[in-house]
Amino acid sequence: MNPAPSSSRRHFLKTTAAAVTAFNIVPRHVLGGPRFVPPSEKVNVAIIGTGGQGRTNVRNLLPLDDCQIIAVADPAESFSLENFYFKGMGGRLPVKAEIEKHYAAKTPNFRCADYIDFREMLEKEKSIDAVLIATPDHLHAYCSVVAMRAGKHVYCEKPLTHNIWEARHVAKVAAETGVATQLGSQGHSSLGTRETIEYIQDGAIGAVKEIHVWVGAKRWNPTLAGKPTDTPPVPAGLNWDLWLGPRQERPFHPAYFPVAWRDFWDFGCTGIGDFACHDMNTAVRAFDLPVPSRIEAHAAGLMTSDIAGHGALIYYTFPAAGSRPEIRMTWYDGGMMPPTPEALGAFPLPKRGCLFIGEKGVIQCDGGGGPPRLFPEKRRVEYQKPAPRLKRSNGHHRDWIDACKGGEPATSPFAYAAHLTEIALLGVLSLRAQKPIEWDAAAMKAKGLPAADAFIKEQYRKGWEIV
């Protein structure tokens, strides 16, 4: 890992650059190494994956004056998102056009490069400092590792990876390369997350033994009982083989692309993969939770080796540590929800949220980092809100760009993101194995369940191995 540039080194680089520009332009990566971005300069970002979430991330980066999106890569040229919550158009050409329109206000001739294959983009666009990855889950680890090995700072959408081995490997590569990393769990940076942690750690509800987390996410393909069997043509402008990436060949079907791929085990991690890194995050941080010792998952509705169930109920057991008692956390999706605690009175549970049940009361917060609501009313009246103790965020994307420029690390770096993702994926592991998991974290094994090994580290198509 390269140390952060000292002020004397910055001065040397600045004066050296000034001296040579009279003769030629020296690329920044030659002057300072692949990870060096002077604080006074813009971070050149490339986007890998331009679907709905990739487009959302683009819109979060565009207002940052010291960040410039210079390239996008996606195997899909363009596609409609009207049937999904994102709406509008996704794909590299619509997103490229949106980027160019934004920057044209200040730079009329600005052009954003576009590529089908992100590997070609990294090879040709030497001025890229950082990449933002918003591909389907099965490509997260491969893209992240290739980018980090190339010396690029990386922001990756949640879950960090598709399996547990990948999560640990990505964290290892991040530590080896020393790049600035951030998981796309935007609620991690919210004020509500910080206040909830402060309430809990201040003892607002006393010792907590029970946590409930729920989200209403359901299958995108509710009528399917497995892989689709018909074989419609591949849409124009989509490189289907490249979209499959490390997965074995199969015919194209709109049940997979776009967005609905999350239903299928080869590509997504169902509702818990989609939302757990958002909604379990506060609990993991508040109690510094280790990986659980036991996980027991139950699918709701039909589930096969190819397609996830319509919902899931998952029990996590976290062993006691120090003065903290054993904690049981229950995950619900597909429309299932916990019973409403008596302390909430007539307050209705939202469709997505968290409950922390303690000896002195209950804290309820909305999913994705909502603020704490303290119950019962008597406890709320008598409790004095603690003074802010945790550092507030300047914004999830802002913090990552600052880290790319040598500032403080972003607050959800891959070291933490891998741990949070492993917790989520242990629920997926129990679902896929259809057995309770007694987890041996040191050996990365499900005790007495060798069949789970195939899900802990999956197979990769030749040429797509993660190294």
PDB file of N, CA and C in Angstrom, residues 8 18 21 28 54 56 77 86 92-93 98 141 154 199 202 218 250 269 290 303-304 328 371 375 387 398 445 452:
ATOM      1  N   SER A   8       5.418  17.769   1.136  1.00  0.00           N
ATOM      2  CA  SER A   8       6.613  18.032   0.339  1.00  0.00           C
ATOM      3  C   SER A   8       6.542  17.288  -0.997  1.00  0.00           C
ATOM      4  N   ALA A  18       4.568  21.373 -13.556  1.00  0.00           N
ATOM      5  CA  ALA A  18       4.582  22.694 -14.178  1.00  0.00           C
ATOM      6  C   ALA A  18       5.769  22.848 -15.113  1.00  0.00           C
ATOM      7  N   THR A  21       5.139  20.792 -18.539  1.00  0.00           N
ATOM      8  CA  THR A  21       3.984  21.048 -19.406  1.00  0.00           C
ATOM      9  C   THR A  21       4.305  21.968 -20.571  1.00  0.00           C
ATOM     10  N   ARG A  28      -1.366  12.042 -15.160  1.00  0.00           N
ATOM     11  CA  ARG A  28      -1.298  12.064 -13.702  1.00  0.00           C
ATOM     12  C   ARG A  28      -0.797  10.749 -13.134  1.00  0.00           C
ATOM     13  N   GLY A  54     -27.058   1.955 -11.541  1.00  0.00           N
ATOM     14  CA  GLY A  54     -25.906   2.651 -12.094  1.00  0.00           C
ATOM     15  C   GLY A  54     -26.260   4.081 -12.456  1.00  0.00           C
ATOM     16  N   THR A  56     -28.657   5.854 -11.124  1.00  0.00           N
ATOM     17  CA  THR A  56     -28.859   6.572  -9.862  1.00  0.00           C
ATOM     18  C   THR A  56     -27.536   7.041  -9.284  1.00  0.00           C
ATOM     19  N   GLU A  77     -26.683  -1.835 -24.759  1.00  0.00           N
ATOM     20  CA  GLU A  77     -26.664  -0.499 -25.357  1.00  0.00           C
ATOM     21  C   GLU A  77     -27.746   0.390 -24.760  1.00  0.00           C
ATOM     22  N   PHE A  86     -37.352   1.985 -11.300  1.00  0.00           N
ATOM     23  CA  PHE A  86     -36.427   3.025 -11.762  1.00  0.00           C
ATOM     24  C   PHE A  86     -37.065   3.942 -12.805  1.00  0.00           C
ATOM     25  N   ARG A  92     -25.794   1.831 -21.671  1.00  0.00           N
ATOM     26  CA  ARG A  92     -24.639   2.743 -21.755  1.00  0.00           C
ATOM     27  C   ARG A  92     -24.920   3.997 -22.585  1.00  0.00           C
ATOM     28  N   LEU A  93     -25.731   3.896 -23.641  1.00  0.00           N
ATOM     29  CA  LEU A  93     -25.943   5.085 -24.473  1.00  0.00           C
ATOM     30  C   LEU A  93     -26.849   6.116 -23.808  1.00  0.00           C
ATOM     31  N   GLU A  98     -26.828  11.314 -20.816  1.00  0.00           N
ATOM     32  CA  GLU A  98     -27.147  12.124 -19.637  1.00  0.00           C
ATOM     33  C   GLU A  98     -25.895  12.754 -19.048  1.00  0.00           C
ATOM     34  N   ALA A 141     -17.744  -9.187  -7.678  1.00  0.00           N
ATOM     35  CA  ALA A 141     -16.406  -9.558  -7.222  1.00  0.00           C
ATOM     36  C   ALA A 141     -15.401  -9.486  -8.365  1.00  0.00           C
ATOM     37  N   VAL A 154     -12.436   1.948  -5.862  1.00  0.00           N
ATOM     38  CA  VAL A 154     -13.644   1.222  -6.252  1.00  0.00           C
ATOM     39  C   VAL A 154     -14.800   1.490  -5.296  1.00  0.00           C
ATOM     40  N   TYR A 199     -28.250   6.118  20.324  1.00  0.00           N
ATOM     41  CA  TYR A 199     -29.309   5.773  21.281  1.00  0.00           C
ATOM     42  C   TYR A 199     -29.021   4.413  21.922  1.00  0.00           C
ATOM     43  N   ASP A 202     -25.982   4.340  24.120  1.00  0.00           N
ATOM     44  CA  ASP A 202     -26.205   5.154  25.309  1.00  0.00           C
ATOM     45  C   ASP A 202     -27.090   4.449  26.331  1.00  0.00           C
ATOM     46  N   LYS A 218     -40.454  -8.843  -3.030  1.00  0.00           N
ATOM     47  CA  LYS A 218     -40.975 -10.127  -3.498  1.00  0.00           C
ATOM     48  C   LYS A 218     -40.322 -10.478  -4.827  1.00  0.00           C
ATOM     49  N   ARG A 250     -26.388 -19.965 -21.142  1.00  0.00           N
ATOM     50  CA  ARG A 250     -27.813 -20.310 -21.148  1.00  0.00           C
ATOM     51  C   ARG A 250     -28.500 -19.359 -22.116  1.00  0.00           C
ATOM     52  N   CYS A 269     -29.135 -12.673  -5.223  1.00  0.00           N
ATOM     53  CA  CYS A 269     -29.194 -13.244  -3.868  1.00  0.00           C
ATOM     54  C   CYS A 269     -30.538 -12.950  -3.226  1.00  0.00           C
ATOM     55  N   PRO A 290     -20.296  -9.943  15.363  1.00  0.00           N
ATOM     56  CA  PRO A 290     -19.439 -10.832  14.589  1.00  0.00           C
ATOM     57  C   PRO A 290     -20.282 -11.589  13.573  1.00  0.00           C
ATOM     58  N   MET A 303     -39.477 -22.760  -4.040  1.00  0.00           N
ATOM     59  CA  MET A 303     -38.077 -22.442  -4.269  1.00  0.00           C
ATOM     60  C   MET A 303     -37.417 -23.672  -4.877  1.00  0.00           C
ATOM     61  N   THR A 304     -36.545 -23.479  -5.863  1.00  0.00           N
ATOM     62  CA  THR A 304     -35.814 -24.589  -6.475  1.00  0.00           C
ATOM     63  C   THR A 304     -34.326 -24.274  -6.449  1.00  0.00           C
ATOM     64  N   ARG A 328     -30.492 -12.454  19.024  1.00  0.00           N
ATOM     65  CA  ARG A 328     -31.160 -13.155  17.934  1.00  0.00           C
ATOM     66  C   ARG A 328     -31.767 -12.107  17.002  1.00  0.00           C
ATOM     67  N   PRO A 371     -34.344   7.418  11.072  1.00  0.00           N
ATOM     68  CA  PRO A 371     -34.040   7.880  12.430  1.00  0.00           C
ATOM     69  C   PRO A 371     -34.709   7.013  13.488  1.00  0.00           C
ATOM     70  N   PHE A 375     -39.894   3.988  22.001  1.00  0.00           N
ATOM     71  CA  PHE A 375     -41.160   3.588  22.620  1.00  0.00           C
ATOM     72  C   PHE A 375     -40.871   2.846  23.922  1.00  0.00           C
ATOM     73  N   ALA A 387     -25.689  13.414  23.312  1.00  0.00           N
ATOM     74  CA  ALA A 387     -24.947  14.341  22.452  1.00  0.00           C
ATOM     75  C   ALA A 387     -24.340  13.559  21.289  1.00  0.00           C
ATOM     76  N   ARG A 398     -19.810  11.507  -1.626  1.00  0.00           N
ATOM     77  CA  ARG A 398     -18.838  12.543  -1.279  1.00  0.00           C
ATOM     78  C   ARG A 398     -17.687  11.966  -0.456  1.00  0.00           C
ATOM     79  N   LYS A 445     -16.570 -22.822   6.784  1.00  0.00           N
ATOM     80  CA  LYS A 445     -17.288 -24.066   6.523  1.00  0.00           C
ATOM     81  C   LYS A 445     -18.604 -24.097   7.305  1.00  0.00           C
ATOM     82  N   ALA A 452     -22.803 -27.637   1.318  1.00  0.00           N
ATOM     83  CA  ALA A 452     -22.834 -26.169   1.292  1.00  0.00           C
ATOM     84  C   ALA A 452     -21.603 -25.569   0.624  1.00  0.00           C
TER      85      ALA A 452
END
